[in-house]
Amino acid sequence: MLKPSDMGPALITGCSSGVGYATALAFRAAGFETFATARNSAQLGDLRAAGCQILTLDVTDEAARRAAIEAVERQFGSIGILVNNAGYGQYGPVEEISLDDMRRQFETNVFGSLRLSQLVLPAMRRTGRGRIVNVSSVAGRVSALGGGAYHASKFAVEALADALRPEVEPFGIDVVNVLPGPISTRFEAVLLKSIPDTGVQSPYFLFKERLAHRMHEFLQPGAFGVMTAETVAAIILKAGTAKRPRTRYSVGFIARFGPLGRVLAPDRIVDFVTRRSIQNTRSK
Ligand code: NAP
């Protein structure tokens, strides 16, 4: 593990809850100068009390993105580790996802992390060190019905990382993706609210009810493969500080073995099995 003095400060997005909150605590406990950020920094009192520096950062807001990075660079010259964690799941059948909702999903999950990466790179290049850790998902390796918008955004995060990593490697900068399976956080509540409500006349009405119930079951604490935010934060810390990090850390059973099963199984079989798993879920 590299020491905080070898790496410089960490900036983490989306620290108001879940994985971001736990990651800020993990970096701080490991001795890093830690900048915990959130859209509403009033939610970060506990992290301030734990010794983190607090910044307001909506990852979709260019002025806020620039201000947050400049604040760290003014103090430390460059950011050592950027953890692109902020994100949410836009769910619902593809036919009913409005382009505005699709754009919002990409503004947060893709363009937010892409732009922050672009903004931290010049100072990282000047200092000849730096690491970008993207909190991606197994959803960026395997797509499934009901989650098209979210999967598309995380597939994009994966594609960008494979391009960026070798581009910045000559400057001493690394890009590492963390791909967790299900985690019990506020993610579930946000996901359930995101499913478009288009009334009982929607041809997808029953499908959406069952999808909501299926996702509720899938993300329940204690359900198969569901992890805590702290478990994932420990891997993010490792991804950020390992001397020779892997390019990807798949976290938990579902993330480690799901993509393998997906590659081996024919598309139509996957379609059948995943459709059945929703059909067999009783709506609440
Ligand atoms: P969470 O508890 O809902 O946390 C999401 C965080 O992202 C919150 O702090 C939220 O802030 C923030 N956020 C959302 N939009 C933002 C924006 N525009 N600007 C800044 N912050 C924003 O969910 P989580 O599970 O910790 O999710 C963290 C990451 O893990 C996400 O990228 C997610 O895709 C990924 N992930 C989650 C799971 C899972 O099953 N939970 C699995 C794999 C990957 P507000 O309080 O302001 O909304």
mmCIF file of N, CA, C and O in Angstrom, residues 50-95:
data_model
loop_
_atom_site.group_PDB
_atom_site.id
_atom_site.type_symbol
_atom_site.label_atom_id
_atom_site.label_comp_id
_atom_site.label_asym_id
_atom_site.label_seq_id
_atom_site.Cartn_x
_atom_site.Cartn_y
_atom_site.Cartn_z
ATOM 1 N N ALA A 50 -14.999 13.715 11.658
ATOM 2 C CA ALA A 50 -13.998 12.637 11.563
ATOM 3 C C ALA A 50 -12.677 13.141 10.987
ATOM 4 O O ALA A 50 -11.739 12.354 10.829
ATOM 5 N N GLY A 51 -12.630 14.440 10.615
ATOM 6 C CA GLY A 51 -11.355 15.004 10.146
ATOM 7 C C GLY A 51 -11.276 15.231 8.644
ATOM 8 O O GLY A 51 -10.234 15.628 8.125
ATOM 9 N N CYS A 52 -12.381 14.979 7.939
ATOM 10 C CA CYS A 52 -12.383 15.236 6.492
ATOM 11 C C CYS A 52 -12.571 16.731 6.244
ATOM 12 O O CYS A 52 -13.223 17.417 7.029
ATOM 13 N N GLN A 53 -12.029 17.211 5.134
ATOM 14 C CA GLN A 53 -12.390 18.542 4.661
ATOM 15 C C GLN A 53 -13.638 18.381 3.791
ATOM 16 O O GLN A 53 -13.791 17.383 3.092
ATOM 17 N N ILE A 54 -14.511 19.387 3.854
ATOM 18 C CA ILE A 54 -15.831 19.270 3.242
ATOM 19 C C ILE A 54 -15.953 20.254 2.087
ATOM 20 O O ILE A 54 -15.604 21.427 2.226
ATOM 21 N N LEU A 55 -16.463 19.784 0.957
ATOM 22 C CA LEU A 55 -16.709 20.675 -0.181
ATOM 23 C C LEU A 55 -18.078 20.370 -0.784
ATOM 24 O O LEU A 55 -18.504 19.206 -0.793
ATOM 25 N N THR A 56 -18.716 21.420 -1.314
ATOM 26 C CA THR A 56 -19.983 21.211 -2.016
ATOM 27 C C THR A 56 -19.667 20.856 -3.464
ATOM 28 O O THR A 56 -18.905 21.563 -4.121
ATOM 29 N N LEU A 57 -20.243 19.762 -3.934
ATOM 30 C CA LEU A 57 -19.971 19.373 -5.325
ATOM 31 C C LEU A 57 -21.123 18.555 -5.894
ATOM 32 O O LEU A 57 -21.347 17.400 -5.526
ATOM 33 N N ASP A 58 -21.851 19.209 -6.806
ATOM 34 C CA ASP A 58 -22.797 18.485 -7.665
ATOM 35 C C ASP A 58 -21.998 18.123 -8.908
ATOM 36 O O ASP A 58 -21.511 19.015 -9.619
ATOM 37 N N VAL A 59 -21.846 16.841 -9.195
ATOM 38 C CA VAL A 59 -20.934 16.434 -10.275
ATOM 39 C C VAL A 59 -21.453 16.812 -11.661
ATOM 40 O O VAL A 59 -20.721 16.684 -12.649
ATOM 41 N N THR A 60 -22.698 17.297 -11.736
ATOM 42 C CA THR A 60 -23.227 17.723 -13.038
ATOM 43 C C THR A 60 -23.031 19.230 -13.276
ATOM 44 O O THR A 60 -23.442 19.750 -14.304
ATOM 45 N N ASP A 61 -22.431 19.918 -12.314
ATOM 46 C CA ASP A 61 -22.333 21.383 -12.369
ATOM 47 C C ASP A 61 -20.872 21.773 -12.645
ATOM 48 O O ASP A 61 -19.992 21.585 -11.791
ATOM 49 N N GLU A 62 -20.629 22.339 -13.821
ATOM 50 C CA GLU A 62 -19.245 22.635 -14.234
ATOM 51 C C GLU A 62 -18.561 23.631 -13.284
ATOM 52 O O GLU A 62 -17.394 23.442 -12.919
ATOM 53 N N ALA A 63 -19.295 24.669 -12.865
ATOM 54 C CA ALA A 63 -18.679 25.660 -11.971
ATOM 55 C C ALA A 63 -18.285 24.997 -10.646
ATOM 56 O O ALA A 63 -17.192 25.229 -10.103
ATOM 57 N N ALA A 64 -19.168 24.135 -10.138
ATOM 58 C CA ALA A 64 -18.884 23.442 -8.868
ATOM 59 C C ALA A 64 -17.717 22.467 -9.035
ATOM 60 O O ALA A 64 -16.878 22.323 -8.139
ATOM 61 N N ARG A 65 -17.664 21.804 -10.187
ATOM 62 C CA ARG A 65 -16.559 20.851 -10.428
ATOM 63 C C ARG A 65 -15.219 21.592 -10.397
ATOM 64 O O ARG A 65 -14.263 21.173 -9.744
ATOM 65 N N ARG A 66 -15.177 22.727 -11.113
ATOM 66 C CA ARG A 66 -13.921 23.489 -11.169
ATOM 67 C C ARG A 66 -13.544 24.029 -9.784
ATOM 68 O O ARG A 66 -12.387 23.956 -9.376
ATOM 69 N N ALA A 67 -14.559 24.552 -9.073
ATOM 70 C CA ALA A 67 -14.288 25.157 -7.760
ATOM 71 C C ALA A 67 -13.741 24.118 -6.786
ATOM 72 O O ALA A 67 -12.795 24.384 -6.030
ATOM 73 N N ALA A 68 -14.319 22.922 -6.789
ATOM 74 C CA ALA A 68 -13.886 21.890 -5.839
ATOM 75 C C ALA A 68 -12.437 21.483 -6.125
ATOM 76 O O ALA A 68 -11.614 21.377 -5.199
ATOM 77 N N ILE A 69 -12.130 21.285 -7.380
ATOM 78 C CA ILE A 69 -10.768 20.842 -7.718
ATOM 79 C C ILE A 69 -9.758 21.957 -7.440
ATOM 80 O O ILE A 69 -8.672 21.711 -6.891
ATOM 81 N N GLU A 70 -10.139 23.183 -7.787
ATOM 82 C CA GLU A 70 -9.229 24.300 -7.511
ATOM 83 C C GLU A 70 -8.968 24.441 -6.013
ATOM 84 O O GLU A 70 -7.853 24.761 -5.600
ATOM 85 N N ALA A 71 -9.995 24.197 -5.203
ATOM 86 C CA ALA A 71 -9.823 24.325 -3.744
ATOM 87 C C ALA A 71 -8.758 23.345 -3.238
ATOM 88 O O ALA A 71 -7.925 23.699 -2.393
ATOM 89 N N VAL A 72 -8.773 22.125 -3.764
ATOM 90 C CA VAL A 72 -7.774 21.134 -3.323
ATOM 91 C C VAL A 72 -6.395 21.501 -3.891
ATOM 92 O O VAL A 72 -5.376 21.454 -3.186
ATOM 93 N N GLU A 73 -6.381 21.888 -5.157
ATOM 94 C CA GLU A 73 -5.090 22.172 -5.807
ATOM 95 C C GLU A 73 -4.415 23.409 -5.207
ATOM 96 O O GLU A 73 -3.192 23.476 -5.159
ATOM 97 N N ARG A 74 -5.234 24.366 -4.759
ATOM 98 C CA ARG A 74 -4.656 25.554 -4.093
ATOM 99 C C ARG A 74 -3.859 25.130 -2.861
ATOM 100 O O ARG A 74 -2.787 25.629 -2.585
ATOM 101 N N GLN A 75 -4.399 24.152 -2.119
ATOM 102 C CA GLN A 75 -3.730 23.706 -0.882
ATOM 103 C C GLN A 75 -2.595 22.729 -1.130
ATOM 104 O O GLN A 75 -1.587 22.747 -0.461
ATOM 105 N N PHE A 76 -2.791 21.823 -2.106
ATOM 106 C CA PHE A 76 -1.862 20.684 -2.221
ATOM 107 C C PHE A 76 -1.181 20.556 -3.580
ATOM 108 O O PHE A 76 -0.415 19.627 -3.790
ATOM 109 N N GLY A 77 -1.494 21.446 -4.500
ATOM 110 C CA GLY A 77 -0.863 21.383 -5.829
ATOM 111 C C GLY A 77 -1.612 20.481 -6.788
ATOM 112 O O GLY A 77 -1.897 20.867 -7.911
ATOM 113 N N SER A 78 -1.925 19.271 -6.325
ATOM 114 C CA SER A 78 -2.702 18.376 -7.198
ATOM 115 C C SER A 78 -3.490 17.389 -6.331
ATOM 116 O O SER A 78 -3.171 17.201 -5.151
ATOM 117 N N ILE A 79 -4.481 16.790 -6.951
ATOM 118 C CA ILE A 79 -5.229 15.730 -6.258
ATOM 119 C C ILE A 79 -4.455 14.434 -6.449
ATOM 120 O O ILE A 79 -3.948 14.152 -7.547
ATOM 121 N N GLY A 80 -4.323 13.673 -5.386
ATOM 122 C CA GLY A 80 -3.607 12.398 -5.488
ATOM 123 C C GLY A 80 -4.510 11.289 -6.001
ATOM 124 O O GLY A 80 -4.161 10.535 -6.904
ATOM 125 N N ILE A 81 -5.699 11.218 -5.382
ATOM 126 C CA ILE A 81 -6.644 10.152 -5.745
ATOM 127 C C ILE A 81 -8.029 10.783 -5.909
ATOM 128 O O ILE A 81 -8.547 11.399 -4.979
ATOM 129 N N LEU A 82 -8.593 10.628 -7.095
ATOM 130 C CA LEU A 82 -9.980 11.047 -7.325
ATOM 131 C C LEU A 82 -10.850 9.797 -7.294
ATOM 132 O O LEU A 82 -10.604 8.863 -8.059
ATOM 133 N N VAL A 83 -11.824 9.787 -6.391
ATOM 134 C CA VAL A 83 -12.769 8.655 -6.364
ATOM 135 C C VAL A 83 -14.108 9.140 -6.932
ATOM 136 O O VAL A 83 -14.825 9.910 -6.299
ATOM 137 N N ASN A 84 -14.392 8.711 -8.155
ATOM 138 C CA ASN A 84 -15.659 9.047 -8.811
ATOM 139 C C ASN A 84 -16.714 8.062 -8.335
ATOM 140 O O ASN A 84 -16.861 6.969 -8.894
ATOM 141 N N ASN A 85 -17.424 8.446 -7.278
ATOM 142 C CA ASN A 85 -18.398 7.530 -6.665
ATOM 143 C C ASN A 85 -19.846 7.945 -6.921
ATOM 144 O O ASN A 85 -20.715 7.085 -7.042
ATOM 145 N N ALA A 86 -20.116 9.264 -7.002
ATOM 146 C CA ALA A 86 -21.506 9.734 -7.090
ATOM 147 C C ALA A 86 -22.233 9.048 -8.243
ATOM 148 O O ALA A 86 -21.702 8.952 -9.342
ATOM 149 N N GLY A 87 -23.426 8.571 -7.971
ATOM 150 C CA GLY A 87 -24.182 7.926 -9.034
ATOM 151 C C GLY A 87 -25.503 7.413 -8.527
ATOM 152 O O GLY A 87 -25.752 7.363 -7.317
ATOM 153 N N TYR A 88 -26.373 7.056 -9.462
ATOM 154 C CA TYR A 88 -27.666 6.484 -9.090
ATOM 155 C C TYR A 88 -28.155 5.608 -10.237
ATOM 156 O O TYR A 88 -27.617 5.646 -11.349
ATOM 157 N N GLY A 89 -29.177 4.820 -9.955
ATOM 158 C CA GLY A 89 -29.724 3.914 -10.960
ATOM 159 C C GLY A 89 -31.053 4.406 -11.479
ATOM 160 O O GLY A 89 -32.032 4.469 -10.728
ATOM 161 N N GLN A 90 -31.086 4.764 -12.765
ATOM 162 C CA GLN A 90 -32.362 5.070 -13.437
ATOM 163 C C GLN A 90 -32.901 3.743 -13.956
ATOM 164 O O GLN A 90 -32.292 3.120 -14.824
ATOM 165 N N TYR A 91 -34.035 3.304 -13.429
ATOM 166 C CA TYR A 91 -34.610 2.030 -13.849
ATOM 167 C C TYR A 91 -35.929 2.242 -14.583
ATOM 168 O O TYR A 91 -36.512 3.338 -14.543
ATOM 169 N N GLY A 92 -36.381 1.179 -15.223
ATOM 170 C CA GLY A 92 -37.637 1.231 -15.967
ATOM 171 C C GLY A 92 -37.426 0.670 -17.357
ATOM 172 O O GLY A 92 -36.289 0.574 -17.820
ATOM 173 N N PRO A 93 -38.527 0.272 -18.037
ATOM 174 C CA PRO A 93 -38.394 -0.284 -19.390
ATOM 175 C C PRO A 93 -37.861 0.770 -20.353
ATOM 176 O O PRO A 93 -38.245 1.940 -20.273
ATOM 177 N N VAL A 94 -37.005 0.343 -21.273
ATOM 178 C CA VAL A 94 -36.340 1.287 -22.180
ATOM 179 C C VAL A 94 -37.356 2.164 -22.914
ATOM 180 O O VAL A 94 -37.157 3.373 -23.066
ATOM 181 N N GLU A 95 -38.493 1.574 -23.337
ATOM 182 C CA GLU A 95 -39.477 2.349 -24.114
ATOM 183 C C GLU A 95 -40.011 3.530 -23.310
ATOM 184 O O GLU A 95 -40.402 4.552 -23.884
#
